[in-house]
Each structure stands twice: as structure tokens, then as C-alpha cells.
XYZ file of N, CA and C in Angstrom:
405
model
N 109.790 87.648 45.358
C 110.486 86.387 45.484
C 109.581 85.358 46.147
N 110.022 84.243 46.156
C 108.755 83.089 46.232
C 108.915 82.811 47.826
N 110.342 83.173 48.250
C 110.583 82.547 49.765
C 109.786 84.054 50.572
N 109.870 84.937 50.258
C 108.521 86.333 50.511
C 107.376 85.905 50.416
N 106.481 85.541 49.883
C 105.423 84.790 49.570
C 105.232 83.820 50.912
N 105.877 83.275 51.056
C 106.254 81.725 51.581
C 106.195 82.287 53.149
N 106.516 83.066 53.186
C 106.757 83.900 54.577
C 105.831 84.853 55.175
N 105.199 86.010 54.005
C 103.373 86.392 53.984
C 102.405 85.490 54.500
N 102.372 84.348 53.345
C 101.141 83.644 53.636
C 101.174 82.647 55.150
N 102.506 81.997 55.559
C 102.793 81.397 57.041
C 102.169 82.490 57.802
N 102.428 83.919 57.704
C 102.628 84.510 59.065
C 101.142 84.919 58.831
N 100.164 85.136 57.979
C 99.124 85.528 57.797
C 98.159 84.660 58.295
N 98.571 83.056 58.133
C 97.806 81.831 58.435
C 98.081 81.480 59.990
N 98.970 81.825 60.460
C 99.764 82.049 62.203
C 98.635 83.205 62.890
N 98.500 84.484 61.790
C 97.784 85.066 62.307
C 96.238 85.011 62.619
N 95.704 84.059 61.506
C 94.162 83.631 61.342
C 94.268 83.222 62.347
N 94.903 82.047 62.338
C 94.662 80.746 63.804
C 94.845 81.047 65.274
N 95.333 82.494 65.240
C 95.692 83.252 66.859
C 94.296 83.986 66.795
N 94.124 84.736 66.191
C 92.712 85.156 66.003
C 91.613 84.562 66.118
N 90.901 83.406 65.254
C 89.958 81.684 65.943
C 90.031 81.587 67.112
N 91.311 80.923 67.573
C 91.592 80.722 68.629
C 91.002 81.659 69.872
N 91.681 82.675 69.858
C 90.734 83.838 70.442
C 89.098 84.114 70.560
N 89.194 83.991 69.305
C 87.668 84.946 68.708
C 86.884 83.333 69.890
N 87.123 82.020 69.761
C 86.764 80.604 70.022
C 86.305 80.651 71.438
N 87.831 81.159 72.407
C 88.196 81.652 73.576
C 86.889 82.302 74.205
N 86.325 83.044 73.719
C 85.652 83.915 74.067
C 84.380 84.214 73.650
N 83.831 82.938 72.734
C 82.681 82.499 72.718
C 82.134 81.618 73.549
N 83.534 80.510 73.834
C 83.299 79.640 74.951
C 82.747 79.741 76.373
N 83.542 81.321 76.610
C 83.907 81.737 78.110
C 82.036 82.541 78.069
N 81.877 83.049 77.072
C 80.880 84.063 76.916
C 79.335 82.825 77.826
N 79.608 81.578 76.441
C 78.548 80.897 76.509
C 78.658 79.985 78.301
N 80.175 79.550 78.639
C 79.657 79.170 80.214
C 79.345 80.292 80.957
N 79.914 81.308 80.581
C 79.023 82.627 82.012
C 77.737 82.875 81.685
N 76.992 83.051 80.611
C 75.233 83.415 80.352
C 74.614 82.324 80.913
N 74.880 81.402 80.376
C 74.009 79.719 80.353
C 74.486 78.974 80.671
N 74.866 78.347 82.226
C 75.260 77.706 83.334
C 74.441 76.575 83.198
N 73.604 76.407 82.269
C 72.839 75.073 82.053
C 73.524 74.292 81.197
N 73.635 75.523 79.851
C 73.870 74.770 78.481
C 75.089 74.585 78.287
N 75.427 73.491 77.640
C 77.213 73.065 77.469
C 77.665 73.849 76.064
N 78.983 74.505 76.206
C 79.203 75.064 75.186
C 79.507 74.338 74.212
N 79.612 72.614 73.888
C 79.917 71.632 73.379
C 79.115 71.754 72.461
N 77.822 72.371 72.845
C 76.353 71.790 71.524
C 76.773 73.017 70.429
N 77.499 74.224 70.942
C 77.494 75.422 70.275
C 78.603 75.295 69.373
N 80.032 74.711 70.066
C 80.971 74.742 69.888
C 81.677 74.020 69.106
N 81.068 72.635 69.812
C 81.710 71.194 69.374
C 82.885 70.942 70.522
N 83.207 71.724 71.095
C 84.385 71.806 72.472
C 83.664 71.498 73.671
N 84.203 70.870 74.198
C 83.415 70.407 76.009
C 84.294 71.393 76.842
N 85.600 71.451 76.158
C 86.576 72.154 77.561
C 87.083 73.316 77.050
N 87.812 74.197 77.666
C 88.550 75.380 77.026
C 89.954 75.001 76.613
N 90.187 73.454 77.573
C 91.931 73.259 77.155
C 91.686 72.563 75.394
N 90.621 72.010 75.303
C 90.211 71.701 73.782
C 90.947 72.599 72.552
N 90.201 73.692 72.583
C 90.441 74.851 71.737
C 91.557 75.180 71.871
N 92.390 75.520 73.377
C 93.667 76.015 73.378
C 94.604 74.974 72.500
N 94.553 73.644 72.934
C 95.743 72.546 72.462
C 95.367 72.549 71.295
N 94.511 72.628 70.813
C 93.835 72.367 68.774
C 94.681 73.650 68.344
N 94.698 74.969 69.129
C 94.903 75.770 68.527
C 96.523 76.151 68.214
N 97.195 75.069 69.802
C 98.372 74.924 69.689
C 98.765 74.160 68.350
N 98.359 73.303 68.241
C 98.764 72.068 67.276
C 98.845 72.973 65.934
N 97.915 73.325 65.695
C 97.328 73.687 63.964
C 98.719 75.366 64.248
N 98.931 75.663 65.103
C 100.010 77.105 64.963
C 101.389 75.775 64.368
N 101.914 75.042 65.169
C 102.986 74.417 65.153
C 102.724 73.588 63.883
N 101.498 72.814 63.507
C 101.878 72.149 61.775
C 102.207 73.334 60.934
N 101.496 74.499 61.273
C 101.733 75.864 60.560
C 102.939 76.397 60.680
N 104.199 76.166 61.423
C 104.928 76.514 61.862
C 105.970 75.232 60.891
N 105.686 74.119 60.960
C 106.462 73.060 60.785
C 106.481 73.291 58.711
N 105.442 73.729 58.221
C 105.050 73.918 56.912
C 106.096 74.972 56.598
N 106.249 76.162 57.369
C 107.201 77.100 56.915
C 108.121 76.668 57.079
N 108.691 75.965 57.953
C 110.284 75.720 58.480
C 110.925 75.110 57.382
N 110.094 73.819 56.529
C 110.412 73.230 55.150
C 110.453 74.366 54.553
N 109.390 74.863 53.891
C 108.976 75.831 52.904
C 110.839 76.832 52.699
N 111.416 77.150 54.261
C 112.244 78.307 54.085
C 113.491 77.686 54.258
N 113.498 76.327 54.454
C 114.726 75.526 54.410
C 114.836 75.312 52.610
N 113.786 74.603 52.212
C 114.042 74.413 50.450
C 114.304 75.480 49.336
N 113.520 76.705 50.265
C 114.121 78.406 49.453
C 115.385 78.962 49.947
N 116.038 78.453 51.142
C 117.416 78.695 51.498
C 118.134 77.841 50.530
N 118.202 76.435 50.156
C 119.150 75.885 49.291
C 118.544 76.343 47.828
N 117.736 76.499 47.701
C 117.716 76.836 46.448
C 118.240 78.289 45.882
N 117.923 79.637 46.744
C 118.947 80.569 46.805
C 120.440 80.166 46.799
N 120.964 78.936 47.329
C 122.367 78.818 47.873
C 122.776 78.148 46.421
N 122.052 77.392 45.335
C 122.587 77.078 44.305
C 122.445 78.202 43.109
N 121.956 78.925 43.239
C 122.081 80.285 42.452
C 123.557 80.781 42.271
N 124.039 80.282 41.119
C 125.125 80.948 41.020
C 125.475 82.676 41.218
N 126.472 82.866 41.551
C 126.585 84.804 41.935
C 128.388 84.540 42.421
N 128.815 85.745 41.693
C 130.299 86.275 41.778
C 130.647 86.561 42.976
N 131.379 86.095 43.700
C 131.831 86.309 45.211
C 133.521 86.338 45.238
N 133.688 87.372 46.009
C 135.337 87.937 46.682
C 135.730 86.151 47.324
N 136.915 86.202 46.701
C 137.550 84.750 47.431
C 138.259 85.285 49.215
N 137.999 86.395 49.563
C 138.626 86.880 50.558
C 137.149 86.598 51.232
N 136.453 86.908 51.238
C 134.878 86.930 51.983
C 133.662 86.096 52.000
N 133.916 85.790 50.791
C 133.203 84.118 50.261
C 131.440 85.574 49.932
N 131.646 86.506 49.727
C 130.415 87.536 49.791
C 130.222 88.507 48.314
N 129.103 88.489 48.029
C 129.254 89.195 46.832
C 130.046 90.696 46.917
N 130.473 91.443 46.064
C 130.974 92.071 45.788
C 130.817 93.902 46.091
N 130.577 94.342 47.034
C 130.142 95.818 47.071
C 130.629 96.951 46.100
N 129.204 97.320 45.104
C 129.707 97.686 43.997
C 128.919 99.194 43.972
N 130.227 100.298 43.850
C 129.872 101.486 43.689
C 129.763 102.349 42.959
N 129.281 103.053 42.836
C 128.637 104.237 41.779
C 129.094 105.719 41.990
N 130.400 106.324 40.872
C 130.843 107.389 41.255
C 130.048 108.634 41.086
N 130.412 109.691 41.596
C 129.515 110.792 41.881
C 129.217 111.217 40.626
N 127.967 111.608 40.364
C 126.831 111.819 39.124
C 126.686 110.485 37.742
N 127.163 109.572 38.465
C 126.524 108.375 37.688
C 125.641 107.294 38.358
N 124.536 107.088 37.242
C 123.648 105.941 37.923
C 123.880 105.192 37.261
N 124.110 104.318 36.513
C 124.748 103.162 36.035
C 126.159 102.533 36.154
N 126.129 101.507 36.836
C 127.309 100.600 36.339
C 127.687 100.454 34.920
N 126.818 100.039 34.721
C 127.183 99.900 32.427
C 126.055 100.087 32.042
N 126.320 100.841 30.757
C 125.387 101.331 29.856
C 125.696 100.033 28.529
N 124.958 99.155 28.249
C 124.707 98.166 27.364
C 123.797 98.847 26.116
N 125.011 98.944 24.933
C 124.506 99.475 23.791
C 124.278 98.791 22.839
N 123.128 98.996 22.279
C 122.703 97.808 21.013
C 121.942 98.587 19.836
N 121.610 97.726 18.943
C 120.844 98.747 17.404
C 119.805 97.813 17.917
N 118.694 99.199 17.844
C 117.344 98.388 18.729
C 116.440 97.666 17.549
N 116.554 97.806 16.209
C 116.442 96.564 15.550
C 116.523 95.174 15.778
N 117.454 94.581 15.881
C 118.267 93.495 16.705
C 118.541 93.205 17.947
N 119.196 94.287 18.369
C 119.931 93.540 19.646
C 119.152 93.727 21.242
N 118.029 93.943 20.828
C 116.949 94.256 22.164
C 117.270 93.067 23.229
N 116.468 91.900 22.206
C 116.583 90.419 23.470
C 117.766 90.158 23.400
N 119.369 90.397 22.644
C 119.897 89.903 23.143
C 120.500 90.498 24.454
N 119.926 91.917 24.711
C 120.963 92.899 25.580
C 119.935 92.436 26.769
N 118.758 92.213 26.622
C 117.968 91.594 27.798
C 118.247 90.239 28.846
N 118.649 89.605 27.742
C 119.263 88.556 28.470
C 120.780 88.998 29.006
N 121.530 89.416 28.255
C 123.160 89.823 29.122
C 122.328 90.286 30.137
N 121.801 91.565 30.264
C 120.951 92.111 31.535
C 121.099 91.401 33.071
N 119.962 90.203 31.719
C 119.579 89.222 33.331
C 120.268 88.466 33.552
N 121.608 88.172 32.943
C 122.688 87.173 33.341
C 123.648 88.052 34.607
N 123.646 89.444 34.345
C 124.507 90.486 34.874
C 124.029 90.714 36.141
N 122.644 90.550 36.250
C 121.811 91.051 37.356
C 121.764 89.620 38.115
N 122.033 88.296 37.741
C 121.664 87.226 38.496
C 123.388 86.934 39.470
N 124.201 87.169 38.409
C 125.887 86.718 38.884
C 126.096 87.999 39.709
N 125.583 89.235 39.101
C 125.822 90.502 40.298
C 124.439 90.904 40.963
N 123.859 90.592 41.965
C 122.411 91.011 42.203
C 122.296 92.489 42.704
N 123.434 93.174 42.813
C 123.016 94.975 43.356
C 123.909 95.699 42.512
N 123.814 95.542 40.301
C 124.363 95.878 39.558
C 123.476 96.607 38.630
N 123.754 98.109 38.571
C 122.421 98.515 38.093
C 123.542 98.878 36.502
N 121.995 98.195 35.599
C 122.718 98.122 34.330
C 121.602 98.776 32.943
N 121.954 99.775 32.507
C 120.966 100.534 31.232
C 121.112 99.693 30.104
């Protein structure tokens, strides 16, 4: 699903930038304890350590602000997905499977013909019921 995706790549890019940040941390700290002469600025491009920390704050939180859209526009867009819901619960439907059957419905067709059309009922069956297992 795309809002999975959407949620991988945020937390993966959350994770780069904690990592930099770090890995940054500790080039900085490395280069003022050896060489008390040299500014870690020429190495770095950073004069201070609060530099790196607040950059590193910022770039987590636009990263943060990117998902928050990203999982707000895949929440309404899940929410206009039509799907069959109990008027008692406003919740889809808990649908069970009696003992020694795995199918809800067995969808029979002459496989000449009726392949794509039983493919599509399928995926109409599977979109209005999403935990409807159908042969």
C-alpha cells in the first residue's frame, strides 16, 4: 500500500538524518579534541556543535512535517474507499469461515470467457469486503 511506502521511506530518512547528525557529532568533537588549533569549520563547514544539532533538528521536523501531509492525504483517501459497514458499528463486517472451509465463495466461470469477468467481481468483492477470501 502506498501509505506503507510513505511511512518506510519517512522513517528511513528520520533514520539517515539521526545517524549524520551523529556520525557529524563526532567528527566535530573528534576534530576540537586532536587539533586545539584548527577550527572544525574548515573541515566541517560548522563553527559550533549547536550548528549541527539545530540543522539536524530542523531537517528531522521538515521530515516529520512531509509525513504528517503524506499520512493525512492517505488517511482521506482510504476514508473515500467505498467498503460495506454494519449500521450498528459504522465497521466492516467480521466475516467467518466454517470448520474445513477456506473460502467464502467459490466464483465459477467457463474459463474460455469468464476469466476477466470473475477477476473483476473478485476485485470489486475484495475492495467493498477487504478480509473476504474469494476462489
Amino acid at each position: 500500500r502506498v501509505e506503507d511506502d510513505v511511512l518506510a521511506v519517512a522513517t528511513s530518512l528520520v533514520l539517515l538524518l539521526f545517524f549524520l547528525g551523529a556520525n557529524w557529532t563526532t567528527v566535530f568533537l573528534g576534530i576540537e579534541e586532536r587539533y586545539q588549533e584548527a577550527a572544525p569549520a574548515d573541515v566541517l563547514g560548522f563553527g559550533k556543535l549547536n550548528a549541527i544539532v539545530d540543522t539536524m533538528i530542523g531537517l528531522v521536523a521538515v521530515v516529520l512535517v512531509f509525513f504528517s501531509i503524506g499520512a493525512i492525504v492517505a488517511a482521506r483517501r482510504v476514508a473515500e474507499i467505498p467498503t460495506i459497514r454494519l449500521v450498528s458499528t459504522k465497521q466492516p463486517p467480521e466475516l467467518s469461515i466454517g470448520m474445513g472451509l477456506t473460502w467464502h465463495l467459490f466464483n465459477s466461470h467457463i474459463w474460455s470467457t469468464g476469466q476477466d469477468a470473475v477477476k473483476v467481481i473478485k476485485g470489486e468483492l475484495q475492495q467493498l469486503l477487504p478480509d473476504i477470501k474469494v476462489f
